[in-house]
C-alpha cells in the first residue's frame, strides 16, 4: 500500500472517533527523520495534535492520550529494541500504527498493521530516489493525513514537490561537492563544531550534530536553534569557533539570517549552507519549508564525508555501538 491508501484505510477504520492525535516515535537519526512530518502537522493541522517522542521516553512515560483515536508512526532502520517495544506498546493501547522500517524482515512489520520499507539515501552513490527515504515517507504520510482529514489546501503543491525532490537533492549534492572540501580544511583540527538552524530544519540540524559529528566522527558537537542562540549560546562565540549554519527558506529564515549577521561579525570559522542555492525555490512557497530538511540531510552527509576523508577517519567505525552491552 502507498501512503494515500494507508491513510484512507486508517481513517475508514477509525471513522467513529477519527484520528485525533499523531505520535512520532524513534531514536537518533530515525527520530530526526520524523521531525519534518511532525513540524508540518504541528503548524498546519487544525483538528489534529501531534507529538514527537524518543522511543524510550514513549515507553517509560507513555502519553495518556495514546489509544484508539491515535496514530503512532514508529521508525527504525535496524529494529532498535526500544522502538520495537514502543511499537508493541502502541498496538496494546489499540492505536493505529505505521512502521517505517529498513527491511521487510523487521519485527515491526509483524507488529504494526501498516508498514513501509524505506531506503536510506547514500549521498556518495546517489542511486536511491530521495522520495523513498524515511523523511520523505513520513512527510508524505503527514500530508496525506492533512488532506484526507482536513482538506489541506496546499496538498497538490506538496505532491508536486515530491516529484521535484530528487532533482533538487542531486543539485544540492553537486553544489556541495565543491564547497564541502573547503569546510573540511577549516574544520580538520576542530574538536568542537556547532550546527545551527531553525524551523523544519531542527531535525536535520540535530541529526548532523549527534549522528554525523558525535557518532560518526567522534567530534564534540552541539545543535543550537538560531532563535535560542541569542539566549545563552552566543556567549561562547569567538573568531575560532567552528560553526555550520543551515539557512532555510521557510518562515523562520529570519532567525537564521539574524544569526548569520552576528556570526559574520564575530566568527571567522563559519560555514553557511543555504537551501536557496539548491534550487528548492522550484517548490511552491506554501509547502517549500517542509521540503528543506529532505535536502539538507543528504547535503550534510557530503560535508561529513569530506571531513572524514581529510582526517583519514572511517565514518563506519564505532567504539561502543553494537559492540558492548548498553
Tab-separated table of C-alpha atoms in Angstrom:
chain	number	residue	atom	x	y	z
A	1	UNK	CA	0.000	0.000	0.000
A	2	UNK	CA	1.146	3.520	-0.702
A	3	UNK	CA	0.769	6.485	1.658
A	4	UNK	CA	-2.595	7.519	0.212
A	5	UNK	CA	-4.042	4.003	0.572
A	6	UNK	CA	-2.681	3.537	4.090
A	7	UNK	CA	-4.181	6.783	5.336
A	8	UNK	CA	-7.514	6.080	3.649
A	9	UNK	CA	-7.670	2.673	5.331
A	10	UNK	CA	-6.785	4.103	8.746
A	11	UNK	CA	-9.404	6.830	8.535
A	12	UNK	CA	-12.041	4.292	7.495
A	13	UNK	CA	-11.112	2.055	10.443
A	14	UNK	CA	-11.423	4.953	12.876
A	15	UNK	CA	-14.393	6.760	11.341
A	16	UNK	CA	-16.392	6.678	14.604
A	17	UNK	CA	-13.904	8.710	16.665
A	18	UNK	CA	-11.378	9.578	13.995
A	19	UNK	CA	-7.678	10.202	14.426
A	20	UNK	CA	-7.179	12.951	16.984
A	21	UNK	CA	-3.509	12.557	17.927
A	22	UNK	CA	-0.394	11.606	15.985
A	23	UNK	CA	2.723	10.420	17.814
A	24	UNK	CA	6.076	10.210	16.024
A	25	UNK	CA	8.391	7.737	17.747
A	26	UNK	CA	12.020	6.762	17.130
A	27	UNK	CA	15.629	7.124	18.277
A	28	UNK	CA	18.607	9.090	16.981
A	29	UNK	CA	18.604	9.629	13.234
A	30	UNK	CA	15.314	7.757	12.877
A	31	UNK	CA	13.635	10.201	15.239
A	32	UNK	CA	15.245	13.162	13.483
A	33	UNK	CA	13.885	11.815	10.199
A	34	UNK	CA	10.339	12.152	11.563
A	35	UNK	CA	10.797	15.796	12.535
A	36	UNK	CA	9.638	17.398	9.251
A	37	UNK	CA	6.373	15.429	9.382
A	38	UNK	CA	5.792	16.428	12.994
A	39	UNK	CA	6.628	20.034	12.171
A	40	UNK	CA	4.123	20.046	9.308
A	41	UNK	CA	1.271	18.755	11.477
A	42	UNK	CA	2.145	20.995	14.413
A	43	UNK	CA	1.994	24.075	12.152
A	44	UNK	CA	-0.775	23.249	9.691
A	45	UNK	CA	-3.265	20.899	11.407
A	46	UNK	CA	-6.414	22.478	12.805
A	47	UNK	CA	-8.035	19.489	14.500
A	48	UNK	CA	-5.087	17.126	14.990
A	49	UNK	CA	-2.495	17.218	17.761
A	50	UNK	CA	0.992	15.934	17.045
A	51	UNK	CA	3.789	14.914	19.413
A	52	UNK	CA	7.366	13.776	18.944
A	53	UNK	CA	8.921	11.136	21.240
A	54	UNK	CA	12.161	9.303	21.786
A	55	UNK	CA	11.154	5.617	21.896
A	56	UNK	CA	12.412	5.074	25.452
A	57	UNK	CA	10.507	8.101	26.702
A	58	UNK	CA	7.380	6.874	24.951
A	59	UNK	CA	7.766	3.566	26.799
A	60	UNK	CA	8.615	4.952	30.214
A	61	UNK	CA	6.220	7.894	30.156
A	62	UNK	CA	3.549	6.796	27.692
A	63	UNK	CA	1.203	9.701	26.855
A	64	UNK	CA	-2.204	9.220	28.417
A	65	UNK	CA	-3.892	10.291	25.179
A	66	UNK	CA	-2.452	7.353	23.224
A	67	UNK	CA	-5.301	4.993	22.344
A	68	UNK	CA	-7.900	4.134	19.681
A	69	UNK	CA	-8.048	7.715	18.388
A	70	UNK	CA	-4.266	7.857	17.951
A	71	UNK	CA	-1.914	7.218	15.066
A	72	UNK	CA	1.615	6.212	16.063
A	73	UNK	CA	4.333	6.339	13.411
A	74	UNK	CA	7.415	4.390	14.521
A	75	UNK	CA	10.694	4.469	12.630
A	76	UNK	CA	13.774	2.250	12.872
A	77	UNK	CA	16.315	1.110	10.305
A	78	UNK	CA	17.532	-1.999	12.148
A	79	UNK	CA	14.908	-2.895	14.771
A	80	UNK	CA	16.163	-0.672	17.578
A	81	UNK	CA	14.851	-2.562	20.649
A	82	UNK	CA	13.248	0.494	22.253
A	83	UNK	CA	11.389	1.331	19.051
A	84	UNK	CA	10.184	-2.245	18.579
A	85	UNK	CA	8.791	-2.181	22.123
A	86	UNK	CA	7.236	1.249	21.584
A	87	UNK	CA	5.507	-0.141	18.502
A	88	UNK	CA	4.248	-3.057	20.585
A	89	UNK	CA	3.029	-0.700	23.333
A	90	UNK	CA	1.095	1.421	20.853
A	91	UNK	CA	-0.660	-1.664	19.483
A	92	UNK	CA	-1.514	-2.811	23.006
A	93	UNK	CA	-3.235	0.541	23.510
A	94	UNK	CA	-5.272	-0.055	20.325
A	95	UNK	CA	-3.646	2.803	18.470
A	96	UNK	CA	-3.277	2.720	14.710
A	97	UNK	CA	0.408	2.077	13.954
A	98	UNK	CA	2.549	2.630	10.880
A	99	UNK	CA	6.085	1.237	10.977
A	100	UNK	CA	8.766	2.822	8.810
A	101	UNK	CA	11.406	0.110	8.519
A	102	UNK	CA	14.699	-0.570	6.796
A	103	UNK	CA	13.792	-4.153	5.885
A	104	UNK	CA	10.678	-6.195	5.173
A	105	UNK	CA	12.054	-8.663	7.741
A	106	UNK	CA	11.743	-6.128	10.552
A	107	UNK	CA	9.948	-7.268	13.709
A	108	UNK	CA	7.775	-4.163	13.456
A	109	UNK	CA	6.269	-5.441	10.215
A	110	UNK	CA	4.762	-8.251	12.272
A	111	UNK	CA	3.527	-5.878	14.989
A	112	UNK	CA	2.172	-2.911	13.065
A	113	UNK	CA	-0.920	-3.181	10.834
A	114	UNK	CA	0.796	-0.958	8.281
A	115	UNK	CA	4.445	-0.775	7.280
A	116	UNK	CA	6.588	0.952	4.688
A	117	UNK	CA	10.100	-0.166	3.817
A	118	UNK	CA	12.160	2.924	3.133
A	119	UNK	CA	15.616	3.308	1.604
A	120	UNK	CA	18.449	5.385	3.006
A	121	UNK	CA	19.794	7.932	0.576
A	122	UNK	CA	23.511	7.353	0.031
A	123	UNK	CA	24.921	10.784	-0.734
A	124	UNK	CA	28.022	9.172	-2.228
A	125	UNK	CA	26.430	6.594	-4.558
A	126	UNK	CA	23.284	8.652	-5.259
A	127	UNK	CA	21.467	5.587	-6.534
A	128	UNK	CA	18.322	5.998	-4.410
A	129	UNK	CA	15.436	8.329	-5.185
A	130	UNK	CA	15.174	10.953	-2.429
A	131	UNK	CA	11.400	10.419	-2.303
A	132	UNK	CA	11.977	6.896	-0.897
A	133	UNK	CA	13.741	7.935	2.329
A	134	UNK	CA	12.239	7.828	5.814
A	135	UNK	CA	11.951	11.620	5.816
A	136	UNK	CA	10.025	11.612	2.555
A	137	UNK	CA	7.686	8.767	3.546
A	138	UNK	CA	6.894	10.310	6.929
A	139	UNK	CA	6.260	13.714	5.367
A	140	UNK	CA	4.066	12.203	2.649
A	141	UNK	CA	2.006	10.392	5.289
A	142	UNK	CA	1.548	13.673	7.172
A	143	UNK	CA	0.436	15.494	4.022
A	144	UNK	CA	-1.992	12.649	3.253
A	145	UNK	CA	-3.487	12.828	6.728
A	146	UNK	CA	-3.925	16.589	6.468
A	147	UNK	CA	-5.541	16.254	3.055
A	148	UNK	CA	-7.884	13.374	3.810
A	149	UNK	CA	-8.940	14.585	7.247
A	150	UNK	CA	-8.898	18.360	6.887
A	151	UNK	CA	-8.861	19.047	3.140
A	152	UNK	CA	-5.445	20.719	3.301
A	153	UNK	CA	-5.458	23.317	0.532
A	154	UNK	CA	-1.765	23.047	-0.405
A	155	UNK	CA	-1.869	19.264	-0.937
A	156	UNK	CA	-1.496	19.487	-4.755
A	157	UNK	CA	1.585	21.693	-4.350
A	158	UNK	CA	3.039	19.197	-1.863
A	159	UNK	CA	2.605	16.312	-4.307
A	160	UNK	CA	4.325	18.379	-6.991
A	161	UNK	CA	7.152	18.962	-4.513
A	162	UNK	CA	7.759	15.228	-4.182
A	163	UNK	CA	8.027	14.989	-7.972
A	164	UNK	CA	10.771	17.620	-7.969
A	165	UNK	CA	12.559	16.454	-4.835
A	166	UNK	CA	15.129	14.088	-6.288
A	167	UNK	CA	16.370	16.583	-8.872
A	168	UNK	CA	16.707	19.256	-6.187
A	169	UNK	CA	18.625	16.908	-3.877
A	170	UNK	CA	21.021	15.958	-6.680
A	171	UNK	CA	21.564	19.642	-7.475
A	172	UNK	CA	22.282	20.306	-3.806
A	173	UNK	CA	24.810	17.499	-3.719
A	174	UNK	CA	26.597	18.712	-6.838
A	175	UNK	CA	26.809	22.204	-5.337
A	176	UNK	CA	28.085	20.808	-2.047
A	177	UNK	CA	30.707	18.637	-3.757
A	178	UNK	CA	32.583	21.877	-4.452
A	179	UNK	CA	32.057	23.501	-1.075
A	180	UNK	CA	32.392	20.622	1.380
A	181	UNK	CA	36.200	20.294	0.957
A	182	UNK	CA	36.544	23.960	1.963
A	183	UNK	CA	34.641	23.239	5.172
A	184	UNK	CA	36.789	20.162	5.799
A	185	UNK	CA	40.008	22.154	5.523
A	186	UNK	CA	38.728	24.675	8.070
A	187	UNK	CA	37.392	22.003	10.439
A	188	UNK	CA	40.133	19.370	10.113
A	189	UNK	CA	41.610	20.005	13.560
A	190	UNK	CA	38.489	21.234	15.328
A	191	UNK	CA	37.424	19.374	18.471
A	192	UNK	CA	34.041	21.136	18.732
A	193	UNK	CA	31.652	22.040	15.916
A	194	UNK	CA	28.342	23.860	16.362
A	195	UNK	CA	25.468	23.071	13.985
A	196	UNK	CA	22.744	25.714	13.781
A	197	UNK	CA	19.350	26.053	12.140
A	198	UNK	CA	15.652	26.525	12.863
A	199	UNK	CA	12.098	25.626	11.958
A	200	UNK	CA	11.549	22.483	9.924
A	201	UNK	CA	15.335	22.028	9.808
A	202	UNK	CA	15.723	21.392	13.537
A	203	UNK	CA	15.673	17.633	12.947
A	204	UNK	CA	18.327	17.776	10.209
A	205	UNK	CA	20.418	20.070	12.399
A	206	UNK	CA	20.115	17.666	15.333
A	207	UNK	CA	20.997	14.623	13.196
A	208	UNK	CA	24.025	16.402	11.746
A	209	UNK	CA	25.255	17.050	15.272
A	210	UNK	CA	24.540	13.758	17.068
A	211	UNK	CA	24.797	11.323	14.140
A	212	UNK	CA	27.335	12.808	11.750
A	213	UNK	CA	29.723	14.530	14.140
A	214	UNK	CA	29.305	12.819	17.515
A	215	UNK	CA	28.617	9.276	16.331
A	216	UNK	CA	30.494	9.026	13.046
A	217	UNK	CA	33.345	11.485	13.559
A	218	UNK	CA	33.808	11.285	17.376
A	219	UNK	CA	33.841	15.079	17.379
A	220	UNK	CA	32.125	17.066	20.120
A	221	UNK	CA	29.167	18.972	18.757
A	222	UNK	CA	26.071	20.834	19.826
A	223	UNK	CA	22.889	21.608	17.890
A	224	UNK	CA	21.736	25.184	18.507
A	225	UNK	CA	18.433	26.620	17.334
A	226	UNK	CA	19.110	30.040	15.814
A	227	UNK	CA	16.217	31.515	17.769
A	228	UNK	CA	17.772	30.258	21.011
A	229	UNK	CA	21.311	31.258	20.042
A	230	UNK	CA	20.920	34.760	21.475
A	231	UNK	CA	19.622	33.480	24.788
A	232	UNK	CA	22.861	31.980	26.051
A	233	UNK	CA	24.867	30.034	23.442
A	234	UNK	CA	26.232	33.088	21.597
A	235	UNK	CA	28.424	33.842	24.625
A	236	UNK	CA	30.780	31.027	23.548
A	237	UNK	CA	31.277	32.548	20.101
A	238	UNK	CA	34.713	33.780	19.151
A	239	UNK	CA	36.769	34.010	15.967
A	240	UNK	CA	37.917	30.390	16.231
A	241	UNK	CA	34.604	28.641	16.944
A	242	UNK	CA	33.661	26.242	14.126
A	243	UNK	CA	30.025	26.740	13.108
A	244	UNK	CA	27.881	25.128	10.423
A	245	UNK	CA	24.823	27.311	9.827
A	246	UNK	CA	21.844	25.877	7.944
A	247	UNK	CA	19.833	28.725	6.408
A	248	UNK	CA	16.348	27.600	5.429
A	249	UNK	CA	13.760	29.027	3.042
A	250	UNK	CA	10.751	28.976	5.354
A	251	UNK	CA	9.104	31.378	7.749
A	252	UNK	CA	11.943	31.066	10.267
A	253	UNK	CA	14.619	32.116	7.756
A	254	UNK	CA	14.708	35.477	9.552
A	255	UNK	CA	16.074	33.684	12.632
A	256	UNK	CA	18.860	32.112	10.589
A	257	UNK	CA	19.699	35.411	8.910
A	258	UNK	CA	19.909	37.174	12.273
A	259	UNK	CA	22.389	34.564	13.486
A	260	UNK	CA	24.299	34.902	10.212
A	261	UNK	CA	24.695	38.654	10.663
A	262	UNK	CA	26.107	38.161	14.150
A	263	UNK	CA	28.410	35.300	13.163
A	264	UNK	CA	29.779	37.250	10.212
A	265	UNK	CA	30.959	39.870	12.718
A	266	UNK	CA	32.392	37.633	15.418
A	267	UNK	CA	33.235	34.225	13.895
A	268	UNK	CA	35.889	33.524	11.281
A	269	UNK	CA	35.307	29.766	11.061
A	270	UNK	CA	31.787	29.823	9.679
A	271	UNK	CA	30.303	27.527	7.023
A	272	UNK	CA	26.949	28.678	5.627
A	273	UNK	CA	24.711	26.141	3.893
A	274	UNK	CA	21.737	27.921	2.328
A	275	UNK	CA	18.991	25.788	0.811
A	276	UNK	CA	18.180	28.587	-1.657
A	277	UNK	CA	21.361	27.655	-3.506
A	278	UNK	CA	19.960	24.171	-4.221
A	279	UNK	CA	17.069	25.345	-6.417
A	280	UNK	CA	14.415	24.495	-3.842
A	281	UNK	CA	12.535	27.640	-4.848
A	282	UNK	CA	11.033	25.487	-7.624
A	283	UNK	CA	8.698	24.105	-4.946
A	284	UNK	CA	5.627	26.209	-4.106
A	285	UNK	CA	6.171	28.672	-1.227
A	286	UNK	CA	3.163	27.248	0.646
A	287	UNK	CA	4.974	23.943	1.279
A	288	UNK	CA	8.619	24.672	0.475
A	289	UNK	CA	9.881	24.882	4.057
A	290	UNK	CA	8.743	21.320	4.780
A	291	UNK	CA	10.976	20.017	1.983
A	292	UNK	CA	14.051	21.931	3.168
A	293	UNK	CA	15.237	19.214	5.593
A	294	UNK	CA	14.782	16.490	2.968
A	295	UNK	CA	17.507	18.262	1.019
A	296	UNK	CA	19.647	19.292	3.983
A	297	UNK	CA	20.009	15.759	5.368
A	298	UNK	CA	21.892	14.268	2.372
A	299	UNK	CA	23.761	17.521	1.790
A	300	UNK	CA	25.122	17.484	5.352
A	301	UNK	CA	26.362	13.945	4.712
A	302	UNK	CA	28.601	15.323	1.958
A	303	UNK	CA	30.206	17.742	4.405
A	304	UNK	CA	30.735	14.948	6.913
A	305	UNK	CA	32.319	12.684	4.301
A	306	UNK	CA	34.685	15.448	3.186
A	307	UNK	CA	35.824	15.906	6.781
A	308	UNK	CA	36.248	12.159	7.274
A	309	UNK	CA	38.401	11.841	4.164
A	310	UNK	CA	40.681	14.679	5.170
A	311	UNK	CA	41.094	13.272	8.673
A	312	UNK	CA	41.573	9.714	7.396
A	313	UNK	CA	38.712	8.580	9.637
A	314	UNK	CA	36.231	5.852	8.691
A	315	UNK	CA	32.658	7.035	9.231
A	316	UNK	CA	31.584	3.446	9.943
A	317	UNK	CA	33.934	2.964	12.919
A	318	UNK	CA	32.309	2.736	16.341
A	319	UNK	CA	33.717	2.445	19.848
A	320	UNK	CA	30.593	1.166	21.603
A	321	UNK	CA	27.548	0.952	19.306
A	322	UNK	CA	26.618	-2.694	18.676
A	323	UNK	CA	29.919	-3.718	20.306
A	324	UNK	CA	29.301	-3.593	24.060
A	325	UNK	CA	26.310	-4.009	26.350
A	326	UNK	CA	24.381	-0.814	26.892
